Amino acid sequence: PSGNEVGPILSRALSQAEALQSLELQLDSSEIGDAGAVDLAKGLSNAVNLGVLTLYWNTTNVGNKAICALASGLAALVRLDVLHFHWDNTASGDEGADALGNSLVQLQQLKVASLHCGRTSIGDAGVTAIGDGLSKIGVLESLTFNCYSTVVTDAGLAGFARSIGQLGQLKRLHLDFEGNAVSDEGVT
């Protein structure tokens, strides 16, 4: 099947896997585009018993439409404890990051989040939206956020830092803003 035909196939499989507790999807360098991602998100939203989700979607042609759809699917996974989401080297930007930030608010059992969005068009608004969403998860203990080589400036890093500063249960933190327009102002 072609890239966008895989989305409906995976969607049907996930729709029938209600007991599924852990899922790892490696879709790096695939030809699944925005349309396939929308189908996949529909199936993902039916996997309501997922506790662990790992999704690799690096180096693909997906953009904001796909990330928005996947964010919508994630919002339904209210039992999720662990989320690893990699969408480095994609055409996504602030719109997709904003949708992801809004969906993170729904994941109130999330203890471990690992988000990788390097080499995208995410800027200050997107980083701030993700930070705002994360700040609403009172039980989050471990956060990895790799947002290297994007278009984030001091304002975005400062907004993100203010948000994650509200995470009282956070025990482990790894941030990567390498290759961005961040100076001393962004870290003070």
GROMACS .gro file of C-alpha atoms in nm:
model
  188
    1PRO     CA    1   0.000   0.000   0.000
    2SER     CA    2   0.105   0.360  -0.057
    3GLY     CA    3   0.183   0.595   0.233
    4ASN     CA    4  -0.164   0.740   0.271
    5GLU     CA    5  -0.326   0.395   0.238
    6VAL     CA    6  -0.136   0.279   0.548
    7GLY     CA    7  -0.318   0.532   0.771
    8PRO     CA    8  -0.662   0.371   0.727
    9ILE     CA    9  -0.513   0.023   0.775
   10LEU     CA   10  -0.347   0.122   1.102
   11SER     CA   11  -0.661   0.310   1.205
   12ARG     CA   12  -0.877  -0.001   1.165
   13ALA     CA   13  -0.627  -0.213   1.357
   14LEU     CA   14  -0.609   0.036   1.644
   15SER     CA   15  -0.987   0.074   1.653
   16GLN     CA   16  -1.014  -0.297   1.728
   17ALA     CA   17  -0.737  -0.302   1.991
   18GLU     CA   18  -0.924  -0.163   2.290
   19ALA     CA   19  -0.719  -0.371   2.537
   20LEU     CA   20  -0.388  -0.238   2.401
   21GLN     CA   21  -0.180  -0.088   2.683
   22SER     CA   22   0.148  -0.009   2.507
   23LEU     CA   23   0.214   0.097   2.148
   24GLU     CA   24   0.527   0.187   1.958
   25LEU     CA   25   0.491   0.307   1.600
   26GLN     CA   26   0.804   0.370   1.397
   27LEU     CA   27   0.703   0.574   1.095
   28ASP     CA   28   1.031   0.758   1.035
   29SER     CA   29   1.101   0.847   0.672
   30SER     CA   30   0.767   0.701   0.569
   31GLU     CA   31   0.549   0.839   0.295
   32ILE     CA   32   0.248   0.872   0.523
   33GLY     CA   33   0.135   1.229   0.477
   34ASP     CA   34  -0.129   1.450   0.632
   35ALA     CA   35  -0.422   1.239   0.504
   36GLY     CA   36  -0.275   0.918   0.645
   37ALA     CA   37  -0.202   1.092   0.974
   38VAL     CA   38  -0.566   1.202   1.004
   39ASP     CA   39  -0.677   0.839   0.960
   40LEU     CA   40  -0.417   0.716   1.207
   41ALA     CA   41  -0.530   0.973   1.465
   42LYS     CA   42  -0.887   0.841   1.444
   43GLY     CA   43  -0.769   0.492   1.528
   44LEU     CA   44  -0.535   0.615   1.798
   45SER     CA   45  -0.820   0.792   1.975
   46ASN     CA   46  -0.995   0.453   2.013
   47ALA     CA   47  -0.700   0.295   2.197
   48VAL     CA   48  -0.836   0.435   2.524
   49ASN     CA   49  -0.647   0.192   2.749
   50LEU     CA   50  -0.302   0.296   2.629
   51GLY     CA   51  -0.063   0.367   2.914
   52VAL     CA   52   0.252   0.397   2.702
   53LEU     CA   53   0.274   0.550   2.354
   54THR     CA   54   0.590   0.589   2.150
   55LEU     CA   55   0.547   0.749   1.810
   56TYR     CA   56   0.840   0.812   1.576
   57TRP     CA   57   0.740   1.036   1.287
   58ASN     CA   58   1.077   1.190   1.197
   59THR     CA   59   1.183   1.303   0.851
   60THR     CA   60   0.844   1.287   0.687
   61ASN     CA   61   0.630   1.525   0.485
   62VAL     CA   62   0.372   1.574   0.756
   63GLY     CA   63   0.280   1.928   0.848
   64ASN     CA   64   0.049   2.112   1.082
   65LYS     CA   65  -0.261   1.925   0.963
   66ALA     CA   66  -0.106   1.592   1.064
   67ILE     CA   67   0.023   1.715   1.400
   68CYS     CA   68  -0.316   1.874   1.478
   69ALA     CA   69  -0.490   1.545   1.397
   70LEU     CA   70  -0.248   1.342   1.606
   71ALA     CA   71  -0.288   1.589   1.893
   72SER     CA   72  -0.664   1.539   1.875
   73GLY     CA   73  -0.614   1.162   1.892
   74LEU     CA   74  -0.378   1.199   2.188
   75ALA     CA   75  -0.633   1.401   2.385
   76ALA     CA   76  -0.857   1.093   2.404
   77LEU     CA   77  -0.584   0.887   2.572
   78VAL     CA   78  -0.660   0.998   2.926
   79ARG     CA   79  -0.494   0.688   3.081
   80LEU     CA   80  -0.159   0.766   2.921
   81ASP     CA   81   0.132   0.754   3.170
   82VAL     CA   82   0.424   0.773   2.925
   83LEU     CA   83   0.443   0.962   2.596
   84HIS     CA   84   0.739   0.967   2.358
   85PHE     CA   85   0.658   1.170   2.047
   86HIS     CA   86   0.926   1.240   1.786
   87TRP     CA   87   0.843   1.466   1.491
   88ASP     CA   88   1.187   1.606   1.406
   89ASN     CA   89   1.254   1.715   1.047
   90THR     CA   90   0.890   1.768   0.953
   91ALA     CA   91   0.704   2.060   0.800
   92SER     CA   92   0.514   2.134   1.121
   93GLY     CA   93   0.510   2.469   1.299
   94ASP     CA   94   0.326   2.672   1.561
   95GLU     CA   95  -0.023   2.558   1.460
   96GLY     CA   96   0.061   2.193   1.523
   97ALA     CA   97   0.247   2.277   1.843
   98ASP     CA   98  -0.052   2.477   1.968
   99ALA     CA   99  -0.282   2.179   1.907
  100LEU     CA  100  -0.038   1.951   2.088
  101GLY     CA  101  -0.023   2.191   2.383
  102ASN     CA  102  -0.402   2.193   2.404
  103SER     CA  103  -0.420   1.812   2.395
  104LEU     CA  104  -0.157   1.770   2.667
  105VAL     CA  105  -0.395   1.936   2.913
  106GLN     CA  106  -0.622   1.629   2.883
  107LEU     CA  107  -0.345   1.387   2.985
  108GLN     CA  108  -0.372   1.427   3.361
  109GLN     CA  109  -0.207   1.089   3.439
  110LEU     CA  110   0.101   1.161   3.229
  111LYS     CA  111   0.418   1.113   3.436
  112VAL     CA  112   0.681   1.091   3.160
  113ALA     CA  113   0.684   1.309   2.849
  114SER     CA  114   0.953   1.306   2.582
  115LEU     CA  115   0.881   1.547   2.297
  116HIS     CA  116   1.118   1.591   2.004
  117CYS     CA  117   1.046   1.861   1.745
  118GLY     CA  118   1.388   1.969   1.620
  119ARG     CA  119   1.437   2.108   1.271
  120THR     CA  120   1.075   2.218   1.236
  121SER     CA  121   0.921   2.563   1.196
  122ILE     CA  122   0.808   2.580   1.556
  123GLY     CA  123   0.864   2.925   1.703
  124ASP     CA  124   0.788   3.118   2.018
  125ALA     CA  125   0.409   3.073   2.005
  126GLY     CA  126   0.436   2.697   1.956
  127VAL     CA  127   0.693   2.644   2.230
  128THR     CA  128   0.488   2.855   2.468
  129ALA     CA  129   0.172   2.655   2.386
  130ILE     CA  130   0.347   2.325   2.454
  131GLY     CA  131   0.483   2.464   2.782
  132ASP     CA  132   0.138   2.587   2.882
  133GLY     CA  133  -0.013   2.245   2.814
  134LEU     CA  134   0.260   2.066   3.010
  135SER     CA  135   0.219   2.306   3.304
  136LYS     CA  136  -0.137   2.178   3.357
  137ILE     CA  137  -0.021   1.819   3.420
  138GLY     CA  138   0.021   1.813   3.798
  139VAL     CA  139   0.176   1.464   3.814
  140LEU     CA  140   0.446   1.508   3.546
  141GLU     CA  141   0.776   1.379   3.687
  142SER     CA  142   1.007   1.355   3.386
  143LEU     CA  143   1.028   1.583   3.084
  144THR     CA  144   1.255   1.573   2.782
  145PHE     CA  145   1.195   1.850   2.531
  146ASN     CA  146   1.422   1.863   2.227
  147CYS     CA  147   1.345   2.170   2.020
  148TYR     CA  148   1.679   2.225   1.848
  149SER     CA  149   1.733   2.418   1.526
  150THR     CA  150   1.386   2.572   1.513
  151VAL     CA  151   1.291   2.942   1.511
  152VAL     CA  152   1.260   2.986   1.888
  153THR     CA  153   1.392   3.312   2.037
  154ASP     CA  154   1.444   3.440   2.392
  155ALA     CA  155   1.071   3.515   2.426
  156GLY     CA  156   0.972   3.156   2.347
  157LEU     CA  157   1.228   3.001   2.580
  158ALA     CA  158   1.127   3.239   2.860
  159GLY     CA  159   0.758   3.155   2.810
  160PHE     CA  160   0.832   2.783   2.810
  161ALA     CA  161   1.048   2.813   3.122
  162ARG     CA  162   0.776   3.005   3.309
  163SER     CA  163   0.529   2.730   3.231
  164ILE     CA  164   0.743   2.435   3.331
  165GLY     CA  165   0.842   2.622   3.646
  166GLN     CA  166   0.489   2.542   3.765
  167LEU     CA  167   0.551   2.165   3.759
  168GLY     CA  168   0.588   2.088   4.129
  169GLN     CA  169   0.633   1.711   4.083
  170LEU     CA  170   0.904   1.738   3.815
  171LYS     CA  171   1.212   1.532   3.910
  172ARG     CA  172   1.393   1.496   3.577
  173LEU     CA  173   1.431   1.761   3.309
  174HIS     CA  174   1.623   1.763   2.980
  175LEU     CA  175   1.591   2.060   2.745
  176ASP     CA  176   1.764   2.107   2.409
  177PHE     CA  177   1.727   2.446   2.240
  178GLU     CA  178   2.057   2.423   2.051
  179GLY     CA  179   2.077   2.615   1.725
  180ASN     CA  180   1.802   2.864   1.809
  181ALA     CA  181   1.820   3.243   1.843
  182VAL     CA  182   1.845   3.223   2.221
  183SER     CA  183   2.075   3.448   2.420
  184ASP     CA  184   2.142   3.530   2.785
  185GLU     CA  185   1.798   3.694   2.806
  186GLY     CA  186   1.622   3.366   2.729
  187VAL     CA  187   1.784   3.184   3.018
  188THR     CA  188   1.750   3.447   3.288
   0.00000   0.00000   0.00000
